[in-house]
Tab-separated table of C-alpha atoms and ligand atoms in Angstrom:
chain	number	residue	atom	x	y	z
A	1	MET	CA	33.746	-11.602	-46.854
A	2	PHE	CA	32.802	-8.232	-45.348
A	3	SER	CA	29.077	-8.768	-45.986
A	4	PHE	CA	29.342	-12.274	-44.488
A	5	TYR	CA	30.780	-10.964	-41.200
A	6	ARG	CA	28.216	-8.177	-41.175
A	7	ALA	CA	25.422	-10.708	-41.611
A	8	VAL	CA	26.826	-12.814	-38.749
A	9	TRP	CA	27.029	-9.694	-36.558
A	10	TRP	CA	23.415	-8.792	-37.296
A	11	VAL	CA	22.189	-12.329	-36.585
A	12	ALA	CA	24.111	-12.367	-33.285
A	13	ALA	CA	22.772	-8.954	-32.319
A	14	CYS	CA	19.207	-9.988	-33.111
A	15	CYS	CA	19.545	-13.201	-31.078
A	16	CYS	CA	20.994	-11.248	-28.145
A	17	LEU	CA	18.193	-8.665	-28.274
A	18	GLN	CA	15.608	-11.433	-28.493
A	19	ALA	CA	17.121	-13.246	-25.521
A	20	CYS	CA	17.405	-10.058	-23.466
A	21	SER	CA	13.897	-8.810	-24.174
A	22	SER	CA	12.292	-12.179	-23.398
A	23	ASP	CA	13.811	-12.700	-19.934
A	24	PRO	CA	10.757	-13.621	-17.830
A	25	CYS	CA	12.555	-12.595	-14.622
A	26	THR	CA	12.334	-8.969	-15.764
A	27	ASP	CA	9.548	-9.119	-18.365
A	28	TYR	CA	6.474	-10.223	-16.458
A	29	THR	CA	3.047	-8.909	-15.560
A	30	ALA	CA	2.671	-8.133	-11.849
A	31	ASP	CA	-0.555	-9.422	-10.331
A	32	GLU	CA	-1.363	-7.561	-7.095
A	33	GLU	CA	-4.617	-9.326	-6.145
A	34	PRO	CA	-4.441	-10.224	-2.397
A	35	LYS	CA	-7.703	-12.201	-2.576
A	36	ARG	CA	-5.752	-15.001	-4.289
A	37	SER	CA	-4.499	-16.032	-0.827
A	38	THR	CA	-5.430	-19.552	0.257
A	39	GLN	CA	-6.647	-17.920	3.486
A	40	TYR	CA	-8.959	-15.479	1.751
A	41	ASN	CA	-12.365	-17.130	1.982
A	42	VAL	CA	-15.187	-15.855	-0.170
A	43	THR	CA	-17.852	-14.119	1.929
A	44	ALA	CA	-21.505	-13.501	1.086
A	45	ASN	CA	-22.025	-11.074	-1.812
A	46	SER	CA	-18.302	-10.781	-2.621
A	47	THR	CA	-17.320	-10.832	-6.298
A	48	LEU	CA	-15.579	-14.086	-7.207
A	49	LEU	CA	-12.232	-13.976	-8.988
A	50	CYS	CA	-12.300	-15.534	-12.444
A	51	ASP	CA	-9.209	-15.947	-14.634
A	52	LEU	CA	-11.172	-17.040	-17.712
A	53	GLY	CA	-9.771	-15.038	-20.607
A	54	LEU	CA	-6.445	-14.351	-18.863
A	55	SER	CA	-3.850	-13.411	-21.498
A	56	THR	CA	-1.151	-16.049	-21.769
A	57	GLY	CA	2.189	-14.804	-20.479
A	58	TRP	CA	4.624	-14.536	-17.598
A	59	TYR	CA	3.148	-13.400	-14.282
A	60	ARG	CA	4.559	-12.593	-10.868
A	61	PHE	CA	2.272	-12.462	-7.837
A	62	THR	CA	3.235	-9.353	-5.891
A	63	SER	CA	0.506	-8.907	-3.269
A	64	ALA	CA	1.184	-8.923	0.476
A	65	ALA	CA	-0.574	-12.296	0.673
A	66	GLY	CA	2.517	-13.990	-0.827
A	67	GLY	CA	4.006	-14.777	-4.215
A	68	GLU	CA	3.778	-18.564	-4.559
A	69	ILE	CA	1.066	-20.724	-6.064
A	70	PRO	CA	0.272	-23.257	-3.280
A	71	THR	CA	1.321	-26.863	-3.851
A	72	THR	CA	-1.565	-28.378	-1.891
A	73	CYS	CA	-5.252	-28.399	-2.754
A	74	PRO	CA	-7.104	-25.437	-1.159
A	75	PRO	CA	-10.789	-25.865	-0.192
A	76	GLN	CA	-13.410	-24.520	-2.564
A	77	PHE	CA	-14.301	-20.843	-2.021
A	78	ALA	CA	-10.735	-20.136	-0.863
A	79	CYS	CA	-8.463	-17.857	-2.952
A	80	GLY	CA	-11.371	-15.444	-3.487
A	81	THR	CA	-12.951	-17.764	-6.045
A	82	HIS	CA	-15.199	-20.816	-6.272
A	83	GLU	CA	-12.733	-23.302	-7.797
A	84	PRO	CA	-9.144	-22.591	-6.675
A	85	MET	CA	-6.203	-23.492	-8.918
A	86	TRP	CA	-3.081	-24.920	-7.308
A	87	LEU	CA	0.304	-26.280	-8.402
A	88	ASN	CA	0.417	-30.078	-8.441
A	89	GLY	CA	4.211	-30.325	-8.270
A	90	THR	CA	7.271	-28.659	-6.816
A	91	HIS	CA	8.821	-25.247	-7.375
A	92	PRO	CA	12.128	-25.267	-9.271
A	93	VAL	CA	15.505	-24.031	-8.050
A	94	VAL	CA	17.382	-21.344	-10.019
A	95	GLU	CA	19.541	-23.917	-11.827
A	96	ASP	CA	16.452	-25.706	-13.193
A	97	GLY	CA	15.565	-22.778	-15.470
A	98	GLU	CA	12.066	-22.955	-16.949
A	99	VAL	CA	10.122	-26.067	-15.938
A	100	ASP	CA	6.783	-27.464	-17.119
A	101	ARG	CA	4.195	-27.994	-14.409
A	102	THR	CA	0.540	-28.936	-14.043
A	103	VAL	CA	-2.002	-26.770	-12.264
A	104	CYS	CA	-5.082	-28.522	-10.908
A	105	VAL	CA	-8.515	-26.941	-10.649
A	106	HIS	CA	-10.422	-27.897	-7.488
A	107	HIS	CA	-13.462	-28.595	-9.612
A	108	LEU	CA	-17.094	-29.304	-8.777
A	109	ASP	CA	-18.925	-31.642	-11.135
A	110	GLN	CA	-21.846	-34.129	-10.981
A	111	SER	CA	-19.760	-36.617	-8.977
A	112	GLY	CA	-18.835	-33.967	-6.404
A	113	SER	CA	-15.723	-31.894	-5.734
A	114	ASP	CA	-12.427	-33.117	-7.201
A	115	CYS	CA	-9.056	-31.597	-6.182
A	116	CYS	CA	-7.726	-32.207	-9.710
A	117	GLY	CA	-10.936	-32.255	-11.714
A	118	LEU	CA	-9.437	-30.119	-14.489
A	119	GLN	CA	-5.826	-29.403	-15.430
A	120	VAL	CA	-3.902	-26.512	-16.992
A	121	ASN	CA	-0.288	-26.683	-18.169
A	122	ILE	CA	1.965	-23.861	-17.003
A	123	ARG	CA	5.699	-23.100	-16.799
A	124	VAL	CA	7.583	-21.903	-13.739
A	125	ARG	CA	10.936	-20.235	-13.240
A	126	ASN	CA	12.870	-19.448	-10.077
A	127	CYS	CA	14.235	-15.884	-10.370
A	128	SER	CA	16.328	-16.181	-7.168
A	129	GLY	CA	14.018	-14.578	-4.617
A	130	PHE	CA	10.714	-14.926	-6.413
A	131	TYR	CA	8.951	-17.100	-8.951
A	132	VAL	CA	7.445	-16.193	-12.303
A	133	TYR	CA	4.709	-18.307	-13.849
A	134	TYR	CA	3.774	-18.714	-17.505
A	135	LEU	CA	0.001	-18.898	-17.160
A	136	THR	CA	-2.895	-19.493	-19.517
A	137	SER	CA	-6.620	-19.071	-19.111
A	138	PRO	CA	-8.522	-21.734	-17.147
A	139	PRO	CA	-11.352	-23.523	-18.975
A	140	GLY	CA	-14.168	-21.796	-17.090
A	141	CYS	CA	-15.574	-19.578	-14.333
A	142	ASP	CA	-15.258	-19.128	-11.472
A	143	MET	CA	-11.732	-20.551	-11.503
A	144	ALA	CA	-8.665	-18.572	-10.453
A	145	TYR	CA	-4.993	-19.191	-9.696
A	146	CYS	CA	-4.226	-19.160	-5.978
A	147	ALA	CA	-1.181	-17.204	-4.756
A	148	GLY	CA	0.096	-16.710	-1.231
A	149	THR	CA	-0.965	-18.098	2.109
A	150	GLU	CA	-1.172	-15.047	4.361
A	151	THR	CA	-4.373	-14.313	6.280
A	152	PRO	CA	-6.034	-10.900	6.131
A	153	CYS	CA	-5.797	-9.160	9.533
A	154	PRO	CA	-8.976	-9.459	11.653
A	155	ALA	CA	-11.393	-6.549	11.390
A	156	GLY	CA	-10.193	-3.475	13.284
A	157	THR	CA	-6.528	-4.482	13.142
A	158	THR	CA	-3.789	-3.542	10.734
A	159	SER	CA	-0.217	-4.515	9.844
A	160	SER	CA	2.781	-3.166	7.996
A	161	ASN	CA	2.168	-5.993	5.477
A	162	SER	CA	-0.811	-4.244	3.786
A	163	ASP	CA	-3.215	-5.514	6.493
A	164	PHE	CA	-2.077	-9.135	6.067
A	165	THR	CA	-0.375	-11.437	8.571
A	166	PRO	CA	2.147	-11.556	10.082
A	167	GLY	CA	2.145	-8.745	12.633
A	168	CYS	CA	-1.504	-7.676	12.905
A	169	PHE	CA	-2.082	-5.101	15.673
A	170	THR	CA	-4.841	-2.791	16.851
A	171	PRO	CA	-3.921	0.734	15.779
A	172	ASN	CA	-4.116	3.658	18.252
A	173	ASN	CA	-7.677	4.904	18.143
A	174	PRO	CA	-7.375	7.863	15.786
A	175	ALA	CA	-10.538	9.415	17.351
A	176	VAL	CA	-8.685	9.889	20.649
A	177	THR	CA	-5.787	11.645	18.971
A	178	THR	CA	-8.149	13.889	17.045
A	179	ASN	CA	-10.107	14.718	20.209
A	180	THR	CA	-6.929	15.573	22.137
A	181	ALA	CA	-5.771	17.850	19.347
A	182	ALA	CA	-9.269	19.287	18.995
A	183	VAL	CA	-9.245	20.209	22.720
A	184	ILE	CA	-5.614	21.287	23.146
A	185	VAL	CA	-5.438	23.574	20.119
A	186	PRO	CA	-8.468	25.783	20.957
A	187	VAL	CA	-7.441	25.909	24.652
A	188	LEU	CA	-3.957	27.083	23.684
A	189	CYS	CA	-5.550	29.561	21.272
A	190	ILE	CA	-7.771	30.976	24.005
A	191	VAL	CA	-4.850	31.191	26.451
A	192	PHE	CA	-2.738	33.059	23.915
A	193	MET	CA	-5.658	35.327	23.016
A	194	LEU	CA	-6.224	36.142	26.691
A	195	LEU	CA	-2.516	36.802	27.213
A	196	PHE	CA	-2.427	38.976	24.117
A	197	LEU	CA	-5.616	40.856	25.080
A	198	GLY	CA	-4.423	41.232	28.654
A	199	GLY	CA	-1.066	42.532	27.511
A	200	GLY	CA	-2.768	44.876	25.109
A	201	LEU	CA	-5.118	46.170	27.812
A	202	ILE	CA	-2.248	46.761	30.241
A	203	LEU	CA	-0.285	48.587	27.556
A	204	TYR	CA	-3.336	50.639	26.602
A	205	LYS	CA	-4.181	51.506	30.200
A	206	GLY	CA	-0.542	52.307	30.914
A	207	LYS	CA	-0.412	54.664	27.948
A	208	ARG	CA	-3.722	56.293	28.912
A	209	TYR	CA	-2.679	56.889	32.539
A	210	GLY	CA	0.733	58.017	31.433
A	211	HIS	CA	-0.830	60.522	29.067
A	212	GLU	CA	-3.315	61.754	31.681
A	213	ARG	CA	-0.534	62.063	34.227
A	214	SER	CA	1.659	64.005	31.886
A	215	VAL	CA	-1.246	66.297	31.103
A	216	HIS	CA	-1.969	66.828	34.791
A	217	VAL	CA	1.613	66.956	35.911
A	218	SER	CA	2.919	69.435	33.409
A	219	PRO	CA	0.504	72.292	34.068
A	220	SER	CA	0.698	72.030	37.859
A	221	PRO	CA	4.388	72.897	38.195
A	222	VAL	CA	3.800	75.598	35.628
A	223	ARG	CA	0.895	76.815	37.686
A	224	ARG	CA	2.966	76.564	40.820
A	225	LYS	CA	5.922	78.210	39.132
A	226	TYR	CA	3.783	81.123	38.103
A	227	SER	CA	1.503	81.174	41.104
A	228	VAL	CA	4.077	80.720	43.836
A	229	PRO	CA	6.353	83.587	42.819
A	230	THR	CA	3.393	85.906	42.142
A	231	ILE	CA	1.989	85.195	45.602
A	232	ASP	CA	5.429	85.561	47.260
A	233	GLU	CA	6.522	88.700	45.434
B	1	NAG	C1	-11.337	-20.248	5.565
B	1	NAG	O1	-12.144	-21.415	5.562
B	1	NAG	C2	-11.489	-22.587	6.011
B	1	NAG	C3	-12.466	-23.729	5.921
B	1	NAG	O2	-12.951	-23.869	4.617
B	1	NAG	C4	-11.019	-22.412	7.440
B	1	NAG	O3	-10.290	-23.532	7.857
B	1	NAG	C5	-10.125	-21.169	7.512
B	1	NAG	O4	-9.764	-20.932	8.857
B	1	NAG	C6	-10.833	-19.947	6.963
B	1	NAG	N1	-9.907	-18.830	6.946
B	1	NAG	C7	-10.238	-17.613	7.421
B	1	NAG	C8	-9.177	-16.589	7.365
B	1	NAG	O5	-11.337	-17.356	7.846
B	2	NAG	C1	-25.979	-9.536	0.695
B	2	NAG	O1	-26.977	-8.974	-0.140
B	2	NAG	C2	-28.297	-9.109	0.382
B	2	NAG	C3	-29.266	-8.528	-0.643
B	2	NAG	O2	-28.672	-8.334	-1.871
B	2	NAG	C4	-28.389	-8.411	1.713
B	2	NAG	O3	-29.682	-8.580	2.268
B	2	NAG	C5	-27.347	-8.949	2.665
B	2	NAG	O4	-27.365	-8.204	3.867
B	2	NAG	C6	-25.960	-8.878	2.064
B	2	NAG	N1	-25.003	-9.513	2.945
B	2	NAG	C7	-23.841	-8.955	3.282
B	2	NAG	C8	-22.964	-9.741	4.203
B	2	NAG	O5	-23.476	-7.872	2.856
B	3	NAG	C1	-1.087	-34.672	-9.109
B	3	NAG	O1	-0.624	-35.147	-10.326
B	3	NAG	C2	-0.347	-36.528	-10.333
B	3	NAG	C3	0.225	-36.893	-11.678
B	3	NAG	O2	1.451	-36.180	-11.855
B	3	NAG	C4	-1.619	-37.317	-10.066
B	3	NAG	O3	-1.367	-38.685	-10.023
B	3	NAG	C5	-2.198	-36.875	-8.731
B	3	NAG	O4	-3.440	-37.467	-8.532
B	3	NAG	C6	-2.367	-35.357	-8.713
B	3	NAG	N1	-2.754	-34.922	-7.384
B	3	NAG	C7	-4.020	-34.757	-7.006
B	3	NAG	C8	-4.248	-34.341	-5.592
B	3	NAG	O5	-4.942	-34.931	-7.757
B	4	NAG	C1	15.015	-20.567	-5.751
B	4	NAG	O1	16.130	-21.435	-5.807
B	4	NAG	C2	17.061	-21.285	-4.786
B	4	NAG	C3	18.217	-22.235	-5.041
B	4	NAG	O2	18.680	-22.107	-6.358
B	4	NAG	C4	16.404	-21.561	-3.463
B	4	NAG	O3	17.316	-21.299	-2.413
B	4	NAG	C5	15.189	-20.659	-3.283
B	4	NAG	O4	14.501	-21.018	-2.088
B	4	NAG	C6	14.257	-20.834	-4.467
B	4	NAG	N1	13.081	-20.019	-4.326
B	4	NAG	C7	13.028	-18.679	-4.342
B	4	NAG	C8	11.690	-18.017	-4.193
B	4	NAG	O5	14.009	-17.981	-4.495
């Protein structure tokens, strides 16, 4: 009887540990690549993203571009890749748990570009505030999962969202600040040096005159003291 209950306890403990350790809402790989944004267009000479060989597992997209795989077909050369991968379906609510979904590859073949030319099966879960995706490798290069829809700030502007929209602004020209500091600090230094030197000179002169005076003053009364009585007497 005792060994039976102990066996049950061990089985329960193992199941609990298994369940706890495999919670995809806490056990996921964070992907921080902002170029996955649907608004990140590939420019000349830029390296294309390629998810070929991606290890199968739970992923969360954590870049400032946004955390959701888009549910509409992005144009080719968006998402920092040649053939963007998008979710052909809806995102689940929390109560749905894990759901099976299809990701389409915006593929280019002999007949032209096809928004769902190739397909990959994934799983999605709503973790109440963010989504996690169970992803596998696409069949080729350059294909990559899209994530997020934010636009990089225009050149010369910045934002508190890691230089992504919303809220792009032109920062205060740092050169101006540096120049102001570079002028004010030496000027203040020179002013203080002059004040210090001037004070030192005055002190020095004062001491010198004081010393000379005391030298001159002290013998004269002595001289007078001695000379006046000797002349008078
Ligand atoms: C990216 O290219 C698409 C056209 O393919 C264009 O509509 C979009 O405005 C571009 N986005 C940026 C941020 O340049
Ligand atoms: C791309 O590379 C070529 C040569 O490799 C160069 O001439 C060209 O200026 C580069 N373009 C950009 C936008 O960097
Ligand atoms: C999305 O998937 C459905 C099948 O579930 C398919 O009929 C449809 O063509 C796909 N969408 C696109 C844009 O290819
Ligand atoms: C997750 O599901 C809840 C409802 O259960 C919904 O309000 C929310 O918008 C969904 N998405 C995210 C990212 O939380």
